[in-house]
Structure formats: structure tokens, C-alpha cells
Amino acid sequence: MSPYYGANVQSDGSTVFRLWAPTAGPGLRLEISGRAPIDLQPGPDGLVEHRVPACPPGTRYRYRLADGTEIPDPASRLQDGDVHDCSIVMGQDDYAWQHPSWQPPPWERTVLYEVHAGLAGGYNGLRERLPELAALGITAIELMPIADFPGPRNWGYDGVLPYAPDTAYGTPAELKSLIDCAHGLGLAVMLDVVYNHFGPDGNYLPRLAQPFFREDVATPWGAAIDFRRSEVRRFFEDCACYWLDEYRFDGLRLDAVHAIEDEDWLLELPQRLRQRFAPRRIYLVIEDDKNRSRLLRAGFDAQWNDDGHHVLHHLLTGEKASYYSDYSDSPARMLSRCLAQGWQYQGQASRFRKGERRGEPSGDLPPSSFVWFLQNHDQTGNRAFGERLNQLCDEQALRAAIALQLLSPGVPMIFMGEEIGSNSPFLYFTSHTDEALADAVRQGRQREFEALAAVADLPDPNSPDTYQRSCPWQDNAGGQAWTDYYQHLLDLRHRCLAPRLIGARSGPAMVLGPAAVRAQWRLGDGAGLTVWTNLGSAPCVLPHPLSATPCQSLRYESVDGGLTHACAGELPAGSTLCVLEEPQ
């Protein structure tokens, strides 16, 4: 299924070039390598469409405005170089897929692994890591954005060509090989896509189609994209379909949808994609600071649970600056609410947001609607010095939090390096060739962290060294012990919990102490799951001592002797206990 926009090869060997350019002005041209320029005239609706005979895959092309500005195709499928260079005509998928009918497991059984393809060694380097991730117990890889961005180093959120995989990581065939190999190992592959903004370098859309953006609504990255327009909706829906079809990604994670002002498109998108790809199983996940449960009820599988992360981070580190201030009062109560109902903020006022209310009721949603993580690219990389959690908190408490994350019914996500106890930071990095832009980014980081005494030592985002320091596999002293711990917990999850997670429902949760809670769930087969966790530095008294009666399925303790203490009515500091009881 070819996207509407861009360069589409036809069965007769011609190529149809289609572009929405209502504000390009007179003098717009299509320039094809080795041919005379072609004058283009947008129609009344701004649409440009031109068929070029004998224009095969591999042809280089670009657009040119009357003032001489050279512009790549906004719907380019591949660039001949970087974001300012020519686009390349791509033909139909000719990759010899080895697993064309592979289906991912049900979403409820997913264990995610977020990874940056570049730091993993590109598509080929990441492919070589897949067997160890499968052996660890990962079921789905989530790639940080790969849409073409300026230069060879970027988180991916500065992309400007949403359809084109960045060649800094490898070729399209190598990307397909990565996904094909993952499927052969039983791993799904998701892609993080950015449909809420374009990066600051290489975004030519305002020159071609100013109505693509709204002048009355701003986002942290500039003017909001105008999803009220059918042309814009089609551009991004086709983009989503292209990744799912051409590269056979198994799902998408939509970045920061709270910055998409027009909600109707978000409400419609899940069903449109599922209908288009039926009977394939497709994972659809969102990041939404607004905590809108109606988006999940509209068909998205899950949302990244920032509330769950923030309260856990505060409990583990004691940090309460910035948005952590919203989670510093009665954090155990907030954690119990997140475990029982998904989110803390379901309409309450936020102190950090100066009284603004956020969130909707979420208690009726299944546990699988919430992706639980202790770290991710944002929560680590947006720190001034990119410290990982194992450098910020007590190891025993961290192990207890990991056990809570992996042995609860919510969908867990591991950030690359957690599984080996990496000590390498994950820093914010770019590779802007425009020195003025690079300096603006540096100054922006300085302003953001100006209260820090060590602000003068902030890593330079544009330095290659900042990128290289962010590789998690270069500093993993004691990594095997961490790997063994993750592998043991994920083995328990897959053997004892995963077969029961479809149909699971949250039960009550209660506060046991300043940093201790108990949560319960009824699993799909009627089994009861209870988790006690104490992330504090002192033991807490249990309302009722645990029974020492053997359990048929699972009884797990993160600290040796924890069960003995719990049977005596005390939950040790830095411990998690998990009990699974068979249906009555």
C-alpha cells in the first residue's frame, strides 16, 4: 500500500510525484537527476501531481523554489545523504522476508526494551544483540525514532522527514533484516514516531505548505501541526501505515501526543490502522502528559506511565525538584493508587503546573494499559548529567523496585543498559552542522540547569564525545549479576504470570508505611496475585503476618529472609514479596 504523498513507482515504470504545496508560490520545479527541470503548478487545493515516464527506483530528485531554495521531498522514503540532500525514488518492497506471516504475542504478555539503534551499533549491531535479549526474556524491541534527522547523532526527536529511515544506522535492507531476524527469534519490533513536531534543521514544510501548521497554537518546539486539515491527517496516517507495511514493524509508540492539539485524529487513528492491517496484531502505545483515558478506550493498547515512574523515582532517590514535587507528599499513597488504578493524576490539580488539573479516571482500565518503567530516554537523558538510577539510589531498594515492576501485571519496559547495571550516562546529544543552532542548544541546556553549581561542566550536546559516552555497553561492572537478576524475574513472569494476564484486573492497594505498599490483582484465570513492597530504609509492620503455607504457583522474595520476617509481621527494608495463589 503506497502512501499518497511522495514518489510512487507505477506498474508501467513511471513514477507519480505528489506534493501538497499551497504556499510554494510560482516557479516551483521538480528536478530529477540527469533530466531537464519540470515546472509544476499546484492545483486550487495546493496539490501538485506529476507523472514522469521511465523513472525507476534509485532515481535522485528534489524540488526547487523560485528563489533557488532546494527542498527534499517531505514524504521522502530515503535520502541521498542527509536531510538537505536529494531524495531517492523507492520501489516496491523486494526484501526476501523469511518470516512473512509472523505475529507478535498478545499485548498483555509484552516485555519492552527501549533502545537507541545508533548506540547499539546501527541496525546490524542491534541485530547481533537480539539473541541475548530474547534469552533475557524481552518480547519486544522499541526503537527510538529513526526518521531522518540532521547529522549522524541524535536522539531522533529532531527528525524532519518522517517516512525516511536515517542512513546513519544502515540501509533500508539492513533495517528490514533487523526486524526479520527479530521475528525469527520471537521478538516484536516497535518504532517510536514523532507526529507532534518537526526538528529545527531541515524542516522545509513551512515554505511549501504554511497551512500545515497553526499560528494560534504553540508547542515547546514551535508552531503546532494543524491536524484539523485532511491533508495533514493523511500525511501522518500514511506515514504510520508505511512503517507498519514496508518495514513490518509490529507497532508504534506515538511521542508526546499531548502536543497534538486536535484530538479527533488520535481518537480515530487506532481503529483505522487496525482495520487497514487486519488480521495482523499491531501494538499502539502513546505518551500523553494529559492522562486521557479516553484515548486508551479508543483503541490504543497502553500509555507510558509517567505517574508510576515519578513516584517510584521519588521514593528511591528522594528527589523532589521540578515535576517530582508533585509526588513528594504521601508518595506511598500515590504508589498504591498507581498500582490499583494506573495513574495518580485523574483530574487533580498539579502543584508543579501551578494548579492546572490533569488526567481522567483510569481505574476501570486493565493493568496492561500502563507501561511501567524505572528509566527511559527522557527520564535519564533529560537529567543534566544523564545519571542512571543505580547511581542515584540504594541497590537493595532498586532491586525491590525492579521486582515490583517485573512481577506486576502492567507491561514492563527496560531501558537499554538497565539489564547489565550499566554505569554509563545517557546524555542528550545532537550533531547540528549549523554552529549557531548548536550553540543555541548548548545555551538552552545551560539555562535549564542554571541552578546547578556544576552547570559549567554540562556535557556539550553537539560533541561526538557526549554521544560516545552514552553507549551503555562500555561500563557494566558487575553486569552479569544484574543480568542474572533480570533473567530470573522475567523467567518467573513468563512461566507463572504471562499465561494468566489476559483478562487481569486490578484489585485494592493499601499503604503499609512511608515507602511501603501492598497491591492485589485478580488474573485472567481467577488466580490472585499479591505484591508487598517496601522501598524505604527501615522495616515496616504488616497489619497481618503472612502465612508460611506453601503456594502452588509462585512465592518470590527479593531479599533473602524477607519471607521469614514477613511471617513474623514485618516487611524488611528494600524488599518485595510476591505471592500468586491458584484459583479457589
Coordinates of C-alpha atoms in Angstrom, one line a residue, residues 252-485:
L252 CA 4.2 2.3 17.1
R253 CA 4.8 4.4 20.1
L254 CA 3.5 7.9 19.5
D255 CA 5.6 10.5 21.2
A256 CA 4.1 13.3 23.3
V257 CA 0.5 13.2 21.8
H258 CA -0.4 15.9 24.4
A259 CA 1.2 18.3 21.9
I260 CA -1.2 17.3 19.1
E261 CA -3.9 19.9 19.6
D262 CA -6.7 18.2 17.6
E263 CA -7.7 15.1 19.4
D264 CA -10.2 13.7 16.9
W265 CA -7.4 12.3 14.8
L266 CA -5.9 10.5 17.8
L267 CA -9.3 9.0 18.6
E268 CA -9.8 7.8 15.0
L269 CA -6.3 6.5 14.3
P270 CA -6.2 3.2 16.2
Q271 CA -9.3 1.7 14.5
R272 CA -8.2 3.0 11.1
L273 CA -4.8 1.3 11.4
R274 CA -6.3 -2.0 12.8
Q275 CA -8.8 -2.2 10.1
R276 CA -6.2 -1.5 7.4
F277 CA -3.9 -4.2 8.7
A278 CA -6.3 -6.9 9.9
P279 CA -5.8 -9.6 10.8
R280 CA -2.3 -8.6 11.9
R281 CA -1.8 -7.8 15.6
I282 CA -0.5 -4.3 16.0
Y283 CA 0.8 -2.6 19.2
L284 CA -0.2 1.0 19.6
V285 CA 1.2 3.0 22.5
I286 CA 1.1 6.7 23.4
E287 CA 3.0 9.1 25.6
D288 CA 0.4 11.6 26.9
D289 CA 1.1 14.0 29.7
K290 CA -2.7 14.8 29.9
N291 CA -3.5 11.2 31.1
R292 CA -6.5 10.9 28.8
S293 CA -8.0 7.5 29.5
R294 CA -10.4 8.1 26.6
L295 CA -7.5 7.6 24.2
L296 CA -6.9 4.2 25.6
R297 CA -10.6 3.3 25.3
A298 CA -10.5 4.4 21.7
G299 CA -8.1 1.6 20.8
F300 CA -4.5 2.4 21.9
D301 CA -3.1 -0.5 23.8
A302 CA -1.3 1.4 26.5
Q303 CA 0.3 4.7 27.7
W304 CA 3.7 5.2 29.2
N305 CA 3.0 5.6 32.9
D306 CA 4.9 8.7 33.9
D307 CA 3.0 9.0 37.2
G308 CA 4.2 5.5 38.2
H309 CA 7.7 6.4 37.3
H310 CA 7.8 9.7 39.0
V311 CA 6.5 8.4 42.4
L312 CA 8.9 5.4 42.2
H313 CA 11.8 7.7 41.4
H314 CA 11.0 10.0 44.3
L315 CA 10.7 7.0 46.7
L316 CA 14.1 5.6 45.5
T317 CA 16.1 8.8 45.3
G318 CA 14.3 11.4 47.5
E319 CA 14.4 13.9 44.6
K320 CA 11.5 16.4 44.7
A321 CA 12.7 19.2 42.3
S322 CA 10.7 20.0 39.1
Y323 CA 7.9 17.7 38.3
Y324 CA 8.9 15.3 41.1
S325 CA 7.5 17.9 43.5
D326 CA 4.0 16.6 42.6
Y327 CA 4.9 13.2 44.0
S328 CA 6.7 14.1 47.2
D329 CA 3.6 14.3 49.5
S330 CA 2.4 10.9 50.7
P331 CA 4.3 9.0 48.0
A332 CA 3.3 5.6 49.3
R333 CA -0.4 6.6 48.9
M334 CA 0.3 7.7 45.3
L335 CA 2.1 4.5 44.5
S336 CA -0.7 2.4 45.8
R337 CA -3.1 4.5 43.7
C338 CA -1.0 3.9 40.6
L339 CA -0.8 0.2 41.2
A340 CA -4.6 -0.1 41.8
Q341 CA -5.8 2.5 39.2
G342 CA -3.0 3.2 36.7
W343 CA -2.4 6.9 37.3
Q344 CA -2.1 9.2 40.3
Y345 CA -3.4 12.2 38.4
Q346 CA -7.0 11.6 37.4
G347 CA -8.3 15.2 37.5
Q348 CA -6.5 16.6 40.5
A349 CA -4.6 19.9 40.5
S350 CA -0.9 19.8 39.9
R351 CA 1.4 21.9 42.1
F352 CA 4.2 21.8 39.5
R353 CA 1.7 23.0 36.9
K354 CA 0.5 25.9 39.1
G355 CA -2.9 24.4 39.9
E356 CA -3.7 23.0 36.5
R357 CA -5.8 19.9 36.6
R358 CA -4.7 16.9 34.6
G359 CA -5.9 13.4 34.0
E360 CA -9.1 11.3 33.7
P361 CA -10.3 8.3 35.7
S362 CA -8.4 5.2 34.8
G363 CA -9.4 2.6 37.4
D364 CA -11.6 0.6 35.0
L365 CA -8.7 0.0 32.6
P366 CA -6.8 -3.3 32.6
P367 CA -3.2 -3.3 34.0
S368 CA -1.9 -3.8 30.5
S369 CA -3.0 -0.3 29.7
F370 CA 0.0 1.1 31.5
V371 CA 3.7 0.7 30.6
W372 CA 5.8 0.7 33.7
F373 CA 9.5 1.8 33.7
L374 CA 12.1 2.8 36.1
Q375 CA 14.2 4.6 33.4
N376 CA 13.8 5.7 29.8
H377 CA 15.4 8.1 27.4
D378 CA 13.6 11.1 28.8
Q379 CA 13.9 10.4 32.5
T380 CA 17.6 9.6 32.2
G381 CA 18.7 11.8 29.3
N382 CA 16.9 14.9 30.4
R383 CA 19.0 15.0 33.6
A384 CA 21.9 17.4 33.5
F385 CA 24.5 14.6 33.6
G386 CA 22.4 11.7 32.5
E387 CA 22.9 9.6 35.6
R388 CA 21.3 6.1 35.7
L389 CA 19.2 5.0 38.6
N390 CA 21.8 2.7 40.0
Q391 CA 24.0 5.7 40.7
L392 CA 21.2 7.6 42.5
C393 CA 19.7 5.1 45.0
D394 CA 20.3 2.2 47.3
E395 CA 20.9 -1.0 45.3
Q396 CA 18.7 -3.2 47.6
A397 CA 15.8 -0.8 47.2
L398 CA 16.4 -0.7 43.4
R399 CA 16.3 -4.5 43.2
A400 CA 13.0 -4.4 45.1
A401 CA 11.6 -1.8 42.7
I402 CA 12.7 -4.0 39.7
A403 CA 10.9 -6.9 41.3
L404 CA 7.7 -4.8 41.7
Q405 CA 8.0 -3.7 38.1
L406 CA 8.5 -7.1 36.5
L407 CA 6.2 -9.2 38.7
S408 CA 3.2 -6.9 38.5
P409 CA 0.6 -7.3 35.6
G410 CA 1.4 -3.9 34.0
V411 CA 3.6 -4.0 30.8
P412 CA 7.2 -3.5 31.9
M413 CA 9.8 -1.6 29.9
I414 CA 13.5 -1.9 30.3
F415 CA 15.8 0.9 29.1
M416 CA 19.0 -0.3 27.4
G417 CA 21.7 -0.9 29.9
E418 CA 19.5 -1.5 32.9
E419 CA 19.8 -5.2 32.4
I420 CA 23.6 -5.1 32.8
G421 CA 23.7 -2.5 35.6
S422 CA 25.4 0.0 33.2
N423 CA 27.2 2.9 34.8
S424 CA 27.5 4.9 31.6
P425 CA 25.3 8.0 31.5
F426 CA 22.7 8.5 28.9
L427 CA 23.2 12.1 27.7
Y428 CA 21.4 14.5 25.4
F429 CA 23.2 14.5 22.1
T430 CA 22.9 16.1 18.7
S431 CA 25.1 16.7 15.6
H432 CA 24.0 20.0 14.1
T433 CA 26.2 21.3 11.4
D434 CA 24.8 24.8 11.8
E435 CA 27.0 26.2 14.6
A436 CA 24.5 28.9 15.5
L437 CA 21.9 26.2 16.2
A438 CA 24.4 24.0 18.0
D439 CA 25.3 27.0 20.3
A440 CA 21.6 27.7 20.9
V441 CA 21.1 24.1 22.1
R442 CA 24.1 24.5 24.4
Q443 CA 22.8 27.7 25.8
G444 CA 19.3 26.2 26.3
R445 CA 20.8 23.4 28.4
Q446 CA 22.7 25.9 30.4
R447 CA 19.6 27.9 31.2
E448 CA 17.6 24.7 32.0
F449 CA 20.1 23.7 34.6
E450 CA 21.4 27.1 35.7
A451 CA 20.7 26.4 39.4
L452 CA 23.3 23.6 39.4
A453 CA 26.7 24.5 40.9
A454 CA 28.3 22.3 38.2
V455 CA 26.5 23.9 35.3
A456 CA 29.8 24.9 33.7
D457 CA 30.6 21.2 33.4
L458 CA 27.5 20.3 31.4
P459 CA 28.3 18.0 28.5
D460 CA 28.2 19.6 25.1
P461 CA 25.3 18.0 23.3
N462 CA 27.0 18.5 19.9
S463 CA 30.2 16.9 20.9
P464 CA 30.9 13.4 19.5
D465 CA 32.3 12.5 22.9
T466 CA 28.9 13.1 24.5
Y467 CA 27.4 10.5 22.1
Q468 CA 30.2 8.0 22.7
R469 CA 29.9 8.3 26.5
S470 CA 26.2 7.4 26.2
C471 CA 26.8 3.9 25.0
P472 CA 25.5 1.6 27.8
W473 CA 27.6 -1.4 27.0
Q474 CA 31.0 0.2 27.7
D475 CA 30.8 0.4 31.5
N476 CA 28.9 -2.5 33.1
A477 CA 31.0 -3.6 36.1
G478 CA 29.1 -6.4 37.8
G479 CA 26.8 -6.6 34.8
Q480 CA 26.3 -10.4 34.9
A481 CA 24.8 -10.2 38.4
W482 CA 22.2 -7.7 37.1
T483 CA 21.6 -9.7 34.0
D484 CA 21.0 -12.9 36.1
Y485 CA 18.6 -10.9 38.3

